[in-house]
Structures are given as structure tokens and as C-alpha cells.
CSV table of C-alpha atoms in Angstrom, one decimal:
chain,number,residue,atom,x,y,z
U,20,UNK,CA,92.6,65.9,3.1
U,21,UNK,CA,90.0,64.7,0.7
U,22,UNK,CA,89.3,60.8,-0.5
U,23,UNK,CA,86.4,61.2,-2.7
U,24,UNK,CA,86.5,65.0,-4.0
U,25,UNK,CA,83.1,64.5,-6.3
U,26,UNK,CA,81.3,63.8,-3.0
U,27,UNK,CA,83.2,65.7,-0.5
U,28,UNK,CA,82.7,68.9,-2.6
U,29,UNK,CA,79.4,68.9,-3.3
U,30,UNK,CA,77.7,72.4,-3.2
U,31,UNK,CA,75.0,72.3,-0.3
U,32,UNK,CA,71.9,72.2,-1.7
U,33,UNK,CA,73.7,69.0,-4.4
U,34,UNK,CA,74.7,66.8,-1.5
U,35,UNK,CA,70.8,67.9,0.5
U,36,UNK,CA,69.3,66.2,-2.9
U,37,UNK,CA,71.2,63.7,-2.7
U,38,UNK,CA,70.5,62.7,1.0
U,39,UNK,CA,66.7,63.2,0.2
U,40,UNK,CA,67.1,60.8,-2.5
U,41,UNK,CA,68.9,58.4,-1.0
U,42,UNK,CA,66.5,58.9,2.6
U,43,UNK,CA,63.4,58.1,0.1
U,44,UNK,CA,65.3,55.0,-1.4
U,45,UNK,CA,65.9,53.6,2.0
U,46,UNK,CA,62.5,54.0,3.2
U,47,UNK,CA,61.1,52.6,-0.3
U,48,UNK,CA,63.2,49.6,0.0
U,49,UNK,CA,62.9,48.5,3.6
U,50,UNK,CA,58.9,49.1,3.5
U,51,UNK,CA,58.5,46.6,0.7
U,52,UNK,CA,60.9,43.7,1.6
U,53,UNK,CA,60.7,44.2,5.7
U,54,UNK,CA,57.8,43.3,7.0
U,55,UNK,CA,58.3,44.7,10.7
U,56,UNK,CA,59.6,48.2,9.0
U,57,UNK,CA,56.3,48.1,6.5
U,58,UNK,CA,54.2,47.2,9.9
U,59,UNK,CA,55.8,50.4,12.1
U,60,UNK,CA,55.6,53.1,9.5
U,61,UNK,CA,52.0,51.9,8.6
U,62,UNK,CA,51.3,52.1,12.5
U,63,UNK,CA,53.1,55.7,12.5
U,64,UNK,CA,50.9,56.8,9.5
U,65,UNK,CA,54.1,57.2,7.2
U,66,UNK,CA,54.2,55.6,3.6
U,67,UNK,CA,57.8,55.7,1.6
U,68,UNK,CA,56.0,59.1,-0.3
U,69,UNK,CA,55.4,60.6,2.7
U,70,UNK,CA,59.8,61.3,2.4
U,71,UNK,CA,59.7,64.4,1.0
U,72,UNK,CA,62.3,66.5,2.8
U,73,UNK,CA,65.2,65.6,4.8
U,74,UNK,CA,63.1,66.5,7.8
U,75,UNK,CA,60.6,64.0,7.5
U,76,UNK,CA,63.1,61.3,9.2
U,77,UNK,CA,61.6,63.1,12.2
U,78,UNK,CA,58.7,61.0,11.1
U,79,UNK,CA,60.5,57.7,11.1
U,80,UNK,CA,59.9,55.6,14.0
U,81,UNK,CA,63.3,54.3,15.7
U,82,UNK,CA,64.6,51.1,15.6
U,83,UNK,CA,65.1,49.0,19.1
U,84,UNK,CA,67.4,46.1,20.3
U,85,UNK,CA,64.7,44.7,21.4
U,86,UNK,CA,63.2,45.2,17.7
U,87,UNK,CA,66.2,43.1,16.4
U,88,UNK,CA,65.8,40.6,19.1
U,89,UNK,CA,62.1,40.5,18.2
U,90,UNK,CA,63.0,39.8,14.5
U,91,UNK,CA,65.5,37.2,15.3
U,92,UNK,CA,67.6,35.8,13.6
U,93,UNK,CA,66.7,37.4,9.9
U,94,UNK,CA,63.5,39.1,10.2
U,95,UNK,CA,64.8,42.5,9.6
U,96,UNK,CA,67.0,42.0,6.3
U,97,UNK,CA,65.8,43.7,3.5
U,98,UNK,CA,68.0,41.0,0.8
U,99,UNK,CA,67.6,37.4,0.4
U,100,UNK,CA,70.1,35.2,2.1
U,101,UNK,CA,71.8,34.2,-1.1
U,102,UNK,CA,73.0,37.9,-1.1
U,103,UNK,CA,74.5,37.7,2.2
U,104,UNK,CA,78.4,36.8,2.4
U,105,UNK,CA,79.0,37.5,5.6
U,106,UNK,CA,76.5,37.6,8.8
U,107,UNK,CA,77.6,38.9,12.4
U,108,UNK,CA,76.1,38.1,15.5
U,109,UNK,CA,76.0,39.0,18.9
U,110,UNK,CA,76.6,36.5,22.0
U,111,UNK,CA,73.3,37.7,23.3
U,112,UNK,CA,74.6,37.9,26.9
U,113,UNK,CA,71.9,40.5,27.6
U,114,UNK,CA,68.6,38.9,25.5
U,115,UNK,CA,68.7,37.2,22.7
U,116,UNK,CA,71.4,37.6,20.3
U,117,UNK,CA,71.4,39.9,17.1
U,118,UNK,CA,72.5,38.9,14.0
U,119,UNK,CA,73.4,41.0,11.2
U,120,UNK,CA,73.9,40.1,7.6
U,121,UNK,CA,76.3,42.3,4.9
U,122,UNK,CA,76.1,42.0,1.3
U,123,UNK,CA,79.1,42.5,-1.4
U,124,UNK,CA,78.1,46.0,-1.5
U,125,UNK,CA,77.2,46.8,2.4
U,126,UNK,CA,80.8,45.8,2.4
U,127,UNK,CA,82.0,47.7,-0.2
U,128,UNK,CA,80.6,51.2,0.6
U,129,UNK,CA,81.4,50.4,4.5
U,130,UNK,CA,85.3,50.1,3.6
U,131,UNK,CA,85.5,53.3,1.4
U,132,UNK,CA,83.2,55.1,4.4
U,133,UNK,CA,86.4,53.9,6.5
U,134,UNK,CA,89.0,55.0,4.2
U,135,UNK,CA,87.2,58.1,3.7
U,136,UNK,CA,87.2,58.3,7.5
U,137,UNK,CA,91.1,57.6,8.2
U,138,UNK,CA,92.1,60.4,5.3
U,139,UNK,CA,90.0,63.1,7.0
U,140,UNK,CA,91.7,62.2,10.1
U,141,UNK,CA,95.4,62.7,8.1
U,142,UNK,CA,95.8,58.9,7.3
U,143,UNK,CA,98.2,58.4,4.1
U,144,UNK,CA,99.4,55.4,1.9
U,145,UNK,CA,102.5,55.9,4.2
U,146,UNK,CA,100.7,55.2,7.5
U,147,UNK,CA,100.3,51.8,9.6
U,148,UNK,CA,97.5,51.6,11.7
U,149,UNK,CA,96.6,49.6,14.6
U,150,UNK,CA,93.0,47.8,14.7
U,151,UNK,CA,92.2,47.2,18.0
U,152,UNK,CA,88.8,46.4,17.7
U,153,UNK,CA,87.6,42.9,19.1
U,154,UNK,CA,86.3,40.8,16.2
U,155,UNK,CA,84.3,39.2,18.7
U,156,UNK,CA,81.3,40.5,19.5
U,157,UNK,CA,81.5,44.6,17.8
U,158,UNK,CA,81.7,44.5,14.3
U,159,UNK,CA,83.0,48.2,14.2
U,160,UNK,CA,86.7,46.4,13.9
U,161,UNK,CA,85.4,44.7,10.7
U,162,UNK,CA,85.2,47.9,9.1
U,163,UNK,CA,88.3,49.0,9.3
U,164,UNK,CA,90.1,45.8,8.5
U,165,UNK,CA,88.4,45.7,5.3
């Protein structure tokens, strides 16, 4: 079953250009309004127009827990707070907590990539589903309830 047939359809080398685009954008974005991600991929030799191919994530450096615990609590969002409507956090049971902030349109995309999801698994208009996720500390659940 398809949700999104403009996007689900895309000739190969389309949806490739569109991934390299949207990989470069990320990059772009995150190295001029994160400090810690602008620090890393200046310490790993990689500027944003260094994204050429989809390959070059091999290039990216990876993101830790201890990262996001290192950042805490908003060190590692890329939008001011005034764009955040809903933040997440972690009990930190393990370290110190993580916190996570969404935006309108984090929010957005994340509950069409769910809906996307439950019609590729044969989910219809006429289906109930359970969400079992705990809303306490996993935000996985919040996805699917939006």
C-alpha cells in the first residue's frame, strides 16, 4: 500500500538527489546554529561542502549519549527555544538526563513518517490500533499517537 505516491515512487536516481540534498541541508544547518556539531566536523576536517555524495555521511562523525549529556539540557538544538512546542526528557537514571525539543514541523513530518509507516505495514482508515508505548521516558510512543 502506498501513503505518499509522489515520494514512494520516485525513480532511483530522483529520490538519490533528493537524499543528497536533503543530507547537505542537514549538515549546513546543524554546522551553523550547533556549536558542538560545527566543533566535530571542524575536528574531522569536514565542512557542509565537503557533502557531495550520499557517501560522504561516511565522513560524519557520530553522535554519543554522552554527547547529549555533554550538551545538556539545549546545547545541541539547532532552533531557538521559542520554536520549540514540545521538549522530552529523559529521567537520566544512567547519567545525566537528555532532553529533546520538537518543533511544529519536527512534529509534523514525524506523524506522516508514522502514517506512512502503519499503511506499508496494511494499516487502513478501518483499523484500530493499540499504542503501547510508555509516554514516560521513550518518546517513540509520541509518534504514533500524533
Amino acid at each position: 500500500m502506498i501513503f505518499n505516491e509522489e515520494f514512494e515512487t520516485l525513480p532511483r536516481e530522483a529520490l538519490e538527489a533528493l537524499q543528497r540534498k536533503r543530507l547537505h541541508q542537514v549538515v549546513e544547518r546543524v554546522y551553523h546554529t550547533v556549536g558542538f556539531y560545527r566543533r566535530v566536523l571542524d575536528e574531522a576536517g569536514v565542512t557542509p561542502d565537503d557533502i557531495q555524495t550520499l557517501h560522504d555521511i561516511q565522513r560524519l562523525p557520530f553522535t554519543t549519549k554522552q554527547d547529549l549529556r555533554d550538551n545538556y539540557p539545549f546545547g545541541m538544538f539547532a532552533v531557538p527555544m521559542s520554536n520549540i512546542v514540545r521538549l522530552h526528557a529523559s529521567s537520566g537514571t544512567t547519567g545525566k538526563a537528555t532532553v529533546v525539543g520538537y518543533t511544529k514541523r519536527d512534529i509534523d513530518i514525524w506523524s506522516r513518517l508514522m502514517a506512512r509507516s502503519f499503511v506499508a505495514a496494511g494499516l487502513t482508515k478501518n483499523d484500530i490500533i493499540h499504542n503501547a508505548y510508555g509516554y514516560g521516558l521513550f518518546t517513540g510512543g509520541l509518534g504514533a499517537h500524533y
